[in-house]
Amino acid sequence: MSSKMQSSNNIAQARRTVQQLRVEANIERIKVSKASADLMNYCSEHAKYDPLLMGIPASENPFKDRKPCTIL
Amino acid sequence: MCDQTFLAITFGPCDNCSQNKPLMNIYLKNEPINYCSLCVELMACQGLAKGETIHTLKAESETLKGKLEEERAKLHDVELHQVAEKIEALGQFVMKTRRTLKGHGNKVLCMDWCRDKRRIVSSSQDGKVIVWDAYTTNKEHAVTMPCTWVMACAYAPSGCAVACGGLDNKCSVYPLSLDKNENLAAKKKSVAMHTNYLSSCSFTNSDMQILTSSGDGTCALWDVESGQLLQSFHGHSADVLSLNLAPSETGNTFVSGGCDKKANVWDMRSGQNVQSFETHESDINSVKYYPSGDAFATGSDDATCRLYDLRADREVAIYSKESIIFGASSVDFSLSGRLLFAGYNDYTINVWDVLKGTRVAILFGHENRVSTVRVSPDGTAFCSGSWDNTLRIWA
């Protein structure tokens, strides 16, 4: 590539970076306290449906070994 | 404008001036065009506004970066783990290996669960892609790829096909048939074409579209039936190692992480990079959305995992310990998002309390690096794949 091409590529790249940063700087943001509270709420609401968190009885988990049955 | 990742040189008639000259094959708005170097220069100069030079643009980009940091810092009123102090700590976790899937001849690089919660597809360095029944550990299908290092594999939402790829720079879709004797390789469909290795692939909500990420620094959305490129995503300045689609309720976005230490969030329809996060100190190996879609976690070679909140637009938690010095290769959340499972290069899997930032369990068992960790669709178990050639199901 000629050096002129280099500089026009750099300009093109720099313009893209500036445009990208403009987009990113202007987005709507919320406070971390609110975002954290929402994450916590989601966790508590869904905790009871989470088998790895709550643990489910071995008989219901297809991966856990069932207790052997004895035939009387 | 032209993207350097795709720059190549051929000889022929220029699309603009029609003279026979060496051509630059460039992409404008994803359309390939062939201009001679003179026409490309003229085009680039035409785009410059009056008074714009490389210096004014650089200065503006620095001020914008500063402004971005300021805006983000204004909203940083508290840390996540401080807010989480009031909730109960988690009890002791007992998770054991319940199944070991043996059969790969070399390192397991990637795996994915089927939506039926029992089938798993895994791919390996030896070129084999195997579909297992996780309940019985039986192998249901096996395909040999024409390349080694199959770094990506994914199960289709319908359960009727699998996609895989790696050093062949392509993503191929294999329809799975019920007939065990049928040669799967014969029905293979090549969907994606990249200019470097395929690092990750994922079906969107249907069997019809696939999202891929590649060592060429781009991500792309493809139509499976025609193999056509629907959208490409440029913005990473190095290999993209991982991608993850947002959970369906929250819309058409996905997150990607790469060797440029950045995690980018993209709009699938416009191809636009909507948010970017750069706080990791090394390559990001894995990205995964939080179940609500409002945040995502990353695992990196800098031995930390981090949580980024999309609405607060910043990193909100770091999961690290001084004793952990090996990189995290793969992360996944439990169903409620309270637990983060991370596989590390020191052969262990650490389980983190997402809200409090503490480690709740460390799982031993693999005899080499853990390369991939995925929780099953119903959350009853998670599967890990490792360079020790095996996969383990933990519950």
Short mmCIF file of C-alpha atoms in Angstrom, two decimals:
data_model
loop_
_atom_site.label_atom_id
_atom_site.label_comp_id
_atom_site.label_asym_id
_atom_site.label_seq_id
_atom_site.Cartn_x
_atom_site.Cartn_y
_atom_site.Cartn_z
CA MET A 1 0.00 0.00 0.00
CA SER A 2 1.26 3.52 -0.73
CA SER A 3 1.72 5.85 2.21
CA LYS A 4 -1.21 7.94 1.00
CA MET A 5 -3.45 4.90 1.31
CA GLN A 6 -2.16 4.39 4.84
CA SER A 7 -3.22 7.86 5.90
CA SER A 8 -6.67 7.67 4.30
CA ASN A 9 -7.20 4.29 5.98
CA ASN A 10 -6.14 5.80 9.29
CA ILE A 11 -8.52 8.70 8.77
CA ALA A 12 -11.32 6.30 7.93
CA GLN A 13 -10.55 4.29 11.05
CA ALA A 14 -10.33 7.38 13.22
CA ARG A 15 -13.69 8.61 11.93
CA ARG A 16 -15.26 5.24 12.67
CA THR A 17 -13.83 5.29 16.20
CA VAL A 18 -15.16 8.80 16.79
CA GLN A 19 -18.61 7.88 15.46
CA GLN A 20 -18.66 4.72 17.59
CA LEU A 21 -17.66 6.68 20.72
CA ARG A 22 -20.36 9.28 20.03
CA VAL A 23 -22.96 6.51 19.91
CA GLU A 24 -21.66 4.93 23.10
CA ALA A 25 -21.40 8.20 25.03
CA ASN A 26 -25.03 9.02 24.36
CA ILE A 27 -26.75 5.89 25.59
CA GLU A 28 -29.10 5.89 28.56
CA ARG A 29 -27.58 4.59 31.79
CA ILE A 30 -28.99 3.73 35.20
CA LYS A 31 -27.34 3.75 38.61
CA VAL A 32 -25.42 0.69 39.77
CA SER A 33 -27.61 0.54 42.90
CA LYS A 34 -30.73 0.15 40.76
CA ALA A 35 -29.06 -2.34 38.41
CA SER A 36 -27.80 -4.42 41.37
CA ALA A 37 -31.22 -4.37 42.99
CA ASP A 38 -32.76 -5.69 39.78
CA LEU A 39 -30.19 -8.48 39.52
CA MET A 40 -30.88 -9.48 43.12
CA ASN A 41 -34.63 -9.47 42.55
CA TYR A 42 -34.27 -11.70 39.53
CA CYS A 43 -32.16 -14.15 41.55
CA SER A 44 -34.61 -14.34 44.45
CA GLU A 45 -37.62 -14.71 42.19
CA HIS A 46 -36.08 -17.56 40.24
CA ALA A 47 -34.11 -19.22 43.03
CA LYS A 48 -36.82 -21.72 43.79
CA TYR A 49 -36.78 -22.97 40.21
CA ASP A 50 -33.04 -23.51 40.18
CA PRO A 51 -32.21 -27.19 40.81
CA LEU A 52 -28.47 -26.63 41.14
CA LEU A 53 -29.05 -23.93 43.75
CA MET A 54 -31.82 -25.56 45.79
CA GLY A 55 -30.92 -29.15 45.24
CA ILE A 56 -33.65 -31.56 44.15
CA PRO A 57 -34.26 -35.00 45.60
CA ALA A 58 -32.19 -37.72 44.01
CA SER A 59 -35.31 -39.50 42.81
CA GLU A 60 -36.23 -36.54 40.60
CA ASN A 61 -32.81 -35.85 39.16
CA PRO A 62 -32.11 -38.11 36.19
CA PHE A 63 -28.39 -37.77 36.79
CA LYS A 64 -28.29 -38.64 40.44
CA ASP A 65 -28.22 -42.31 41.35
CA ARG A 66 -31.42 -43.65 42.75
CA LYS A 67 -31.30 -45.73 45.88
CA PRO A 68 -31.43 -49.38 44.97
CA CYS A 69 -34.76 -51.08 45.51
CA THR A 70 -35.00 -54.28 47.37
CA ILE A 71 -37.50 -56.80 46.19
CA LEU A 72 -39.14 -58.41 49.18
CA MET B 1 -15.51 2.45 4.65
CA CYS B 2 -13.09 -0.25 3.73
CA ASP B 3 -12.21 -2.72 6.43
CA GLN B 4 -8.62 -3.87 6.60
CA THR B 5 -9.52 -7.40 7.60
CA PHE B 6 -10.85 -8.04 4.12
CA LEU B 7 -8.18 -6.20 2.10
CA ALA B 8 -6.74 -8.27 -0.73
CA ILE B 9 -5.30 -7.44 -4.17
CA THR B 10 -6.40 -8.73 -7.61
CA PHE B 11 -5.97 -7.37 -11.16
CA GLY B 12 -8.75 -6.34 -13.50
CA PRO B 13 -11.16 -3.57 -14.56
CA CYS B 14 -11.99 -1.04 -11.83
CA ASP B 15 -15.71 -0.73 -10.97
CA ASN B 16 -15.39 3.06 -10.95
CA CYS B 17 -12.99 4.19 -13.69
CA SER B 18 -13.05 0.95 -15.77
CA GLN B 19 -9.29 0.95 -16.29
CA ASN B 20 -7.35 -2.30 -15.97
CA LYS B 21 -5.31 -1.90 -12.84
CA PRO B 22 -4.43 -3.71 -9.59
CA LEU B 23 -7.67 -3.68 -7.59
CA MET B 24 -8.42 -3.41 -3.91
CA ASN B 25 -11.29 -5.79 -3.05
CA ILE B 26 -13.10 -3.84 -0.36
CA TYR B 27 -16.49 -4.01 1.33
CA LEU B 28 -18.80 -0.99 1.47
CA LYS B 29 -21.79 -1.58 3.75
CA ASN B 30 -21.15 -5.33 3.38
CA GLU B 31 -21.23 -5.21 -0.45
CA PRO B 32 -17.98 -6.31 -2.15
CA ILE B 33 -16.64 -3.83 -4.68
CA ASN B 34 -13.43 -3.72 -6.70
CA TYR B 35 -11.86 -0.29 -7.01
CA CYS B 36 -8.35 0.56 -8.14
CA SER B 37 -6.19 2.19 -5.50
CA LEU B 38 -6.57 5.67 -7.05
CA CYS B 39 -10.36 5.51 -6.86
CA VAL B 40 -10.21 4.28 -3.24
CA GLU B 41 -8.01 7.24 -2.27
CA LEU B 42 -10.33 9.71 -4.00
CA MET B 43 -13.31 8.14 -2.25
CA ALA B 44 -11.62 8.37 1.16
CA CYS B 45 -10.69 12.03 0.67
CA GLN B 46 -14.19 12.97 -0.49
CA GLY B 47 -15.57 11.72 2.82
CA LEU B 48 -13.51 14.18 4.89
CA ALA B 49 -15.41 17.16 6.18
CA LYS B 50 -13.80 20.60 6.00
CA GLY B 51 -11.03 21.01 8.56
CA GLU B 52 -11.00 17.36 9.63
CA THR B 53 -7.55 15.90 9.92
CA ILE B 54 -6.26 12.84 11.63
CA HIS B 55 -5.23 15.03 14.58
CA THR B 56 -8.59 16.66 15.18
CA LEU B 57 -10.23 13.23 14.98
CA LYS B 58 -7.76 11.72 17.45
CA ALA B 59 -8.29 14.62 19.83
CA GLU B 60 -12.05 14.22 19.58
CA SER B 61 -11.83 10.50 20.24
CA GLU B 62 -9.77 11.17 23.39
CA THR B 63 -12.29 13.71 24.70
CA LEU B 64 -15.15 11.33 23.95
CA LYS B 65 -13.40 8.50 25.81
CA GLY B 66 -12.90 10.82 28.77
CA LYS B 67 -16.57 11.82 28.67
CA LEU B 68 -17.61 8.16 28.54
CA GLU B 69 -15.57 7.39 31.65
CA GLU B 70 -17.06 10.38 33.46
CA GLU B 71 -20.62 9.41 32.61
CA ARG B 72 -20.04 5.85 33.76
CA ALA B 73 -18.36 6.97 36.98
CA LYS B 74 -21.27 9.29 37.91
CA LEU B 75 -23.61 6.34 38.29
CA HIS B 76 -21.19 4.19 40.25
CA ASP B 77 -22.77 4.83 43.63
CA VAL B 78 -22.36 1.39 45.16
CA GLU B 79 -20.83 -2.04 44.53
CA LEU B 80 -22.97 -5.09 43.77
CA HIS B 81 -21.53 -7.11 46.65
CA GLN B 82 -22.40 -4.30 49.08
CA VAL B 83 -26.03 -4.32 47.95
CA ALA B 84 -25.96 -8.11 48.24
CA GLU B 85 -24.81 -8.11 51.87
CA LYS B 86 -28.37 -8.27 53.11
CA ILE B 87 -29.23 -11.54 51.39
CA GLU B 88 -28.47 -14.91 52.89
CA ALA B 89 -25.21 -16.59 52.13
CA LEU B 90 -25.41 -19.87 50.26
CA GLY B 91 -24.91 -23.12 52.11
CA GLN B 92 -22.43 -25.85 51.35
CA PHE B 93 -22.61 -27.26 47.87
CA VAL B 94 -22.08 -30.88 47.14
CA MET B 95 -21.64 -31.45 43.45
CA LYS B 96 -20.16 -34.62 42.13
CA THR B 97 -19.39 -36.13 38.78
CA ARG B 98 -22.44 -38.21 37.93
CA ARG B 99 -21.46 -39.31 34.43
CA THR B 100 -18.17 -39.43 32.58
CA LEU B 101 -18.40 -39.48 28.79
CA LYS B 102 -15.38 -41.21 27.32
CA GLY B 103 -14.80 -41.70 23.64
CA HIS B 104 -12.97 -38.75 22.20
CA GLY B 105 -9.46 -39.50 21.05
CA ASN B 106 -8.14 -36.08 21.86
CA LYS B 107 -8.89 -32.80 23.69
CA VAL B 108 -12.57 -31.90 23.97
CA LEU B 109 -12.88 -28.31 22.81
CA CYS B 110 -16.56 -27.50 22.85
CA MET B 111 -19.95 -28.91 23.79
CA ASP B 112 -23.60 -27.95 23.68
CA TRP B 113 -26.83 -29.31 25.18
CA CYS B 114 -29.87 -30.18 23.14
CA ARG B 115 -33.15 -28.56 24.24
CA ASP B 116 -34.45 -32.02 25.19
CA LYS B 117 -32.09 -31.75 28.22
CA ARG B 118 -30.51 -35.12 27.64
CA ARG B 119 -28.52 -35.00 24.43
CA ILE B 120 -25.13 -33.42 24.14
CA VAL B 121 -22.93 -32.67 21.15
CA SER B 122 -19.20 -32.36 21.69
CA SER B 123 -16.28 -31.66 19.39
CA SER B 124 -12.63 -32.40 19.72
CA GLN B 125 -9.12 -31.73 18.46
CA ASP B 126 -9.09 -35.03 16.60
CA GLY B 127 -11.79 -33.80 14.23
CA LYS B 128 -14.61 -35.88 15.69
CA VAL B 129 -18.01 -34.52 16.60
CA ILE B 130 -20.03 -36.89 18.81
CA VAL B 131 -23.68 -36.74 19.89
CA TRP B 132 -24.22 -38.42 23.29
CA ASP B 133 -27.21 -39.38 25.39
CA ALA B 134 -26.17 -37.92 28.73
CA TYR B 135 -28.49 -40.15 30.80
CA THR B 136 -27.08 -43.41 29.49
CA THR B 137 -23.65 -42.16 28.24
CA ASN B 138 -24.32 -43.87 24.89
CA LYS B 139 -22.96 -42.34 21.73
CA GLU B 140 -25.77 -41.72 19.27
CA HIS B 141 -23.96 -40.22 16.29
CA ALA B 142 -20.37 -39.55 15.32
CA VAL B 143 -19.07 -37.42 12.47
CA THR B 144 -15.50 -37.01 11.36
CA MET B 145 -14.74 -33.51 10.18
CA PRO B 146 -12.18 -32.97 7.43
CA CYS B 147 -10.15 -30.71 9.74
CA THR B 148 -8.66 -31.00 13.21
CA TRP B 149 -9.34 -28.59 16.10
CA VAL B 150 -13.10 -28.43 15.84
CA MET B 151 -13.42 -25.47 18.20
CA ALA B 152 -17.10 -24.81 17.88
CA CYS B 153 -20.19 -26.94 17.95
CA ALA B 154 -23.84 -26.19 18.55
CA TYR B 155 -27.12 -28.07 18.71
CA ALA B 156 -30.04 -26.80 16.62
CA PRO B 157 -33.12 -25.72 18.62
CA SER B 158 -35.20 -28.47 17.00
CA GLY B 159 -32.64 -31.11 17.97
CA CYS B 160 -32.48 -32.28 14.37
CA ALA B 161 -29.10 -30.89 13.37
CA VAL B 162 -25.72 -29.90 14.73
CA ALA B 163 -23.33 -27.23 13.50
CA CYS B 164 -19.57 -27.37 13.90
CA GLY B 165 -16.38 -25.84 12.60
CA GLY B 166 -12.82 -24.95 13.43
CA LEU B 167 -9.58 -24.78 11.48
CA ASP B 168 -11.43 -25.30 8.22
CA ASN B 169 -12.65 -21.66 8.55
CA LYS B 170 -16.18 -22.86 7.88
CA CYS B 171 -19.28 -23.71 9.83
CA SER B 172 -21.00 -26.86 8.58
CA VAL B 173 -24.47 -28.07 9.50
CA TYR B 174 -25.15 -31.81 9.71
CA PRO B 175 -28.80 -32.94 9.86
CA LEU B 176 -29.13 -35.80 12.35
CA SER B 177 -31.11 -38.76 11.17
CA LEU B 178 -32.69 -41.51 13.20
CA ASP B 179 -31.10 -44.13 10.97
CA LYS B 180 -27.84 -45.02 12.72
CA ASN B 181 -26.32 -46.44 9.58
CA GLU B 182 -26.75 -43.31 7.53
CA ASN B 183 -23.57 -41.51 6.62
CA LEU B 184 -23.98 -38.09 8.22
CA ALA B 185 -21.04 -36.60 6.37
CA ALA B 186 -22.87 -37.04 3.06
CA LYS B 187 -25.65 -34.63 4.04
CA LYS B 188 -23.29 -31.92 5.28
CA LYS B 189 -24.07 -28.34 4.39
CA SER B 190 -21.36 -25.67 4.46
CA VAL B 191 -22.90 -22.50 5.77
CA ALA B 192 -20.32 -19.98 6.93
CA MET B 193 -17.07 -18.95 5.29
CA HIS B 194 -14.53 -16.94 7.24
CA THR B 195 -10.96 -16.03 6.44
CA ASN B 196 -9.64 -17.54 9.65
CA TYR B 197 -10.60 -20.26 12.15
CA LEU B 198 -14.13 -20.55 13.47
CA SER B 199 -14.06 -19.98 17.24
CA SER B 200 -17.74 -20.20 18.14
CA CYS B 201 -21.14 -20.78 16.56
CA SER B 202 -24.71 -20.65 17.75
CA PHE B 203 -28.13 -21.12 16.17
CA THR B 204 -30.52 -18.23 16.70
CA ASN B 205 -34.03 -19.09 17.85
CA SER B 206 -34.64 -21.25 14.80
CA ASP B 207 -32.74 -23.83 12.78
CA MET B 208 -32.61 -21.34 9.91
CA GLN B 209 -29.95 -18.90 11.05
CA ILE B 210 -26.49 -19.30 12.54
CA LEU B 211 -24.28 -16.74 14.23
CA THR B 212 -20.53 -17.36 14.00
CA SER B 213 -17.40 -15.75 15.36
CA SER B 214 -13.95 -16.15 13.92
CA GLY B 215 -10.24 -15.62 14.32
CA ASP B 216 -10.51 -13.08 11.50
CA GLY B 217 -11.95 -10.59 14.01
CA THR B 218 -15.53 -10.62 12.77
CA CYS B 219 -18.85 -12.17 13.69
CA ALA B 220 -21.43 -13.01 11.07
CA LEU B 221 -25.06 -14.06 10.76
CA TRP B 222 -25.83 -16.65 8.06
CA ASP B 223 -28.91 -18.18 6.50
CA VAL B 224 -28.54 -21.95 6.80
CA GLU B 225 -30.55 -22.94 3.75
CA SER B 226 -28.80 -20.70 1.20
CA GLY B 227 -25.48 -20.17 2.99
CA GLN B 228 -25.93 -16.46 2.43
CA LEU B 229 -24.32 -13.86 4.68
CA LEU B 230 -27.15 -11.87 6.27
CA GLN B 231 -25.16 -9.47 8.45
CA SER B 232 -21.56 -9.04 9.47
CA PHE B 233 -20.24 -7.44 12.64
CA HIS B 234 -16.95 -5.54 12.51
CA GLY B 235 -15.39 -3.86 15.49
CA HIS B 236 -13.02 -6.25 17.20
CA SER B 237 -9.36 -5.57 16.47
CA ALA B 238 -8.24 -9.16 17.08
CA ASP B 239 -9.61 -12.72 17.09
CA VAL B 240 -13.14 -13.10 18.42
CA LEU B 241 -13.16 -16.11 20.73
CA SER B 242 -16.71 -16.39 21.94
CA LEU B 243 -20.25 -15.19 21.43
CA ASN B 244 -23.59 -15.59 23.17
CA LEU B 245 -27.12 -14.65 22.12
CA ALA B 246 -29.37 -12.71 24.45
CA PRO B 247 -32.13 -14.80 26.07
CA SER B 248 -35.09 -14.68 23.71
CA GLU B 249 -37.38 -12.38 25.72
CA THR B 250 -34.95 -9.49 25.52
CA GLY B 251 -34.52 -9.15 21.81
CA ASN B 252 -32.06 -9.24 19.00
CA THR B 253 -28.67 -8.66 20.53
CA PHE B 254 -25.62 -10.75 21.22
CA VAL B 255 -22.34 -10.27 23.05
CA SER B 256 -18.89 -11.25 21.78
CA GLY B 257 -15.50 -11.36 23.48
CA GLY B 258 -12.07 -11.49 21.92
CA CYS B 259 -8.31 -11.29 22.09
CA ASP B 260 -8.48 -7.49 22.03
CA LYS B 261 -9.72 -7.72 25.69
CA LYS B 262 -13.03 -6.20 24.66
CA ALA B 263 -16.54 -7.49 25.09
CA ASN B 264 -18.91 -5.95 22.53
CA VAL B 265 -22.70 -5.97 22.47
CA TRP B 266 -24.21 -5.97 18.97
CA ASP B 267 -27.61 -5.30 17.44
CA MET B 268 -28.23 -8.24 15.10
CA ARG B 269 -30.44 -6.37 12.68
CA SER B 270 -28.31 -3.29 12.06
CA GLY B 271 -24.87 -4.79 12.65
CA GLN B 272 -24.14 -1.89 14.97
CA ASN B 273 -21.90 -2.25 18.00
CA VAL B 274 -24.11 -0.77 20.72
CA GLN B 275 -21.90 -1.12 23.80
CA SER B 276 -18.29 -2.01 24.45
CA PHE B 277 -16.48 -2.98 27.64
CA GLU B 278 -12.73 -3.07 28.06
CA THR B 279 -11.66 -3.81 31.64
CA HIS B 280 -10.07 -7.23 31.29
CA GLU B 281 -6.30 -7.43 31.25
CA SER B 282 -6.05 -10.27 28.78
CA ASP B 283 -7.97 -12.24 26.14
CA ILE B 284 -11.63 -12.88 26.87
CA ASN B 285 -12.23 -16.59 26.32
CA SER B 286 -15.91 -16.84 27.08
CA VAL B 287 -18.99 -14.62 27.33
CA LYS B 288 -22.41 -15.57 28.69
CA TYR B 289 -25.60 -13.60 29.27
CA TYR B 290 -27.20 -13.47 32.70
CA PRO B 291 -30.60 -15.24 32.50
CA SER B 292 -32.53 -11.93 32.63
CA GLY B 293 -30.56 -10.55 29.69
CA ASP B 294 -29.59 -7.38 31.58
CA ALA B 295 -26.01 -8.41 32.25
CA PHE B 296 -23.33 -10.77 31.04
CA ALA B 297 -20.30 -12.55 32.49
CA THR B 298 -16.90 -13.06 30.92
CA GLY B 299 -14.02 -15.45 31.60
CA SER B 300 -10.53 -14.39 30.68
CA ASP B 301 -6.88 -15.38 30.55
CA ASP B 302 -6.20 -12.81 33.28
CA ALA B 303 -7.60 -15.42 35.74
CA THR B 304 -10.72 -13.39 36.53
CA CYS B 305 -14.37 -13.59 35.58
CA ARG B 306 -16.31 -10.34 35.50
CA LEU B 307 -19.95 -9.33 35.44
CA TYR B 308 -20.99 -6.37 33.27
CA ASP B 309 -24.41 -4.77 33.62
CA LEU B 310 -25.84 -3.52 30.31
CA ARG B 311 -28.17 -0.89 31.74
CA ALA B 312 -25.55 0.57 34.08
CA ASP B 313 -23.05 0.24 31.21
CA ARG B 314 -20.17 -0.87 33.42
CA GLU B 315 -18.44 -3.75 35.14
CA VAL B 316 -20.25 -4.50 38.41
CA ALA B 317 -18.38 -7.49 39.83
CA ILE B 318 -15.03 -9.28 39.60
CA TYR B 319 -14.69 -12.94 40.54
CA SER B 320 -11.08 -13.58 41.41
CA LYS B 321 -8.79 -14.87 44.11
CA GLU B 322 -5.08 -14.48 44.60
CA SER B 323 -4.72 -18.23 44.55
CA ILE B 324 -6.26 -18.47 41.08
CA ILE B 325 -3.58 -17.70 38.54
CA PHE B 326 -4.74 -19.68 35.54
CA GLY B 327 -7.09 -18.33 32.93
CA ALA B 328 -10.81 -19.06 32.88
CA SER B 329 -11.74 -20.76 29.64
CA SER B 330 -15.50 -21.00 29.94
CA VAL B 331 -18.34 -19.62 32.08
CA ASP B 332 -22.05 -20.34 32.49
CA PHE B 333 -24.84 -19.30 34.86
CA SER B 334 -27.21 -21.55 36.76
CA LEU B 335 -30.91 -21.12 35.94
CA SER B 336 -31.60 -18.34 38.47
CA GLY B 337 -28.32 -16.56 37.79
CA ARG B 338 -27.17 -16.89 41.38
CA LEU B 339 -24.32 -19.28 40.58
CA LEU B 340 -21.54 -18.82 38.02
CA PHE B 341 -19.69 -21.95 36.95
CA ALA B 342 -16.26 -21.26 35.51
CA GLY B 343 -13.80 -23.76 34.07
CA TYR B 344 -10.13 -22.93 34.44
CA ASN B 345 -6.85 -23.94 32.87
CA ASP B 346 -5.68 -25.33 36.24
CA TYR B 347 -8.02 -28.31 35.71
CA THR B 348 -10.66 -27.09 38.20
CA ILE B 349 -14.15 -25.66 38.04
CA ASN B 350 -14.94 -22.86 40.45
CA VAL B 351 -18.50 -22.05 41.45
CA TRP B 352 -19.05 -18.37 42.34
CA ASP B 353 -21.87 -16.62 44.16
CA VAL B 354 -22.72 -14.04 41.49
CA LEU B 355 -24.20 -11.48 43.89
CA LYS B 356 -21.76 -11.65 46.78
CA GLY B 357 -18.67 -12.24 44.65
CA THR B 358 -17.41 -15.14 46.76
CA ARG B 359 -16.45 -18.64 45.71
CA VAL B 360 -18.84 -21.28 47.01
CA ALA B 361 -17.24 -24.45 45.69
CA ILE B 362 -14.24 -25.77 43.81
CA LEU B 363 -14.68 -28.96 41.80
CA PHE B 364 -11.84 -31.32 41.04
CA GLY B 365 -11.93 -34.26 38.69
CA HIS B 366 -10.56 -33.34 35.31
CA GLU B 367 -6.99 -34.29 34.56
CA ASN B 368 -6.28 -31.45 32.18
CA ARG B 369 -7.58 -27.99 31.29
CA VAL B 370 -11.33 -27.50 31.39
CA SER B 371 -12.20 -26.09 27.98
CA THR B 372 -15.98 -25.75 28.14
CA VAL B 373 -18.72 -25.59 30.78
CA ARG B 374 -22.47 -25.53 30.06
CA VAL B 375 -25.51 -25.82 32.30
CA SER B 376 -28.32 -28.04 30.99
CA PRO B 377 -31.47 -26.30 29.67
CA ASP B 378 -33.54 -27.29 32.72
CA GLY B 379 -30.75 -26.50 35.15
CA THR B 380 -30.54 -29.94 36.75
CA ALA B 381 -26.89 -30.49 35.90
CA PHE B 382 -23.96 -28.99 34.09
CA CYS B 383 -21.46 -30.56 31.73
CA SER B 384 -17.77 -29.83 31.44
CA GLY B 385 -15.41 -30.79 28.63
CA SER B 386 -11.68 -31.00 29.07
CA TRP B 387 -8.34 -31.51 27.38
CA ASP B 388 -8.22 -34.86 29.20
CA ASN B 389 -10.49 -36.17 26.37
CA THR B 390 -13.54 -36.62 28.59
CA LEU B 391 -16.75 -34.82 29.42
CA ARG B 392 -18.21 -34.88 32.91
CA ILE B 393 -21.78 -34.30 34.02
CA TRP B 394 -22.04 -32.76 37.50
CA ALA B 395 -25.14 -32.52 39.65
#
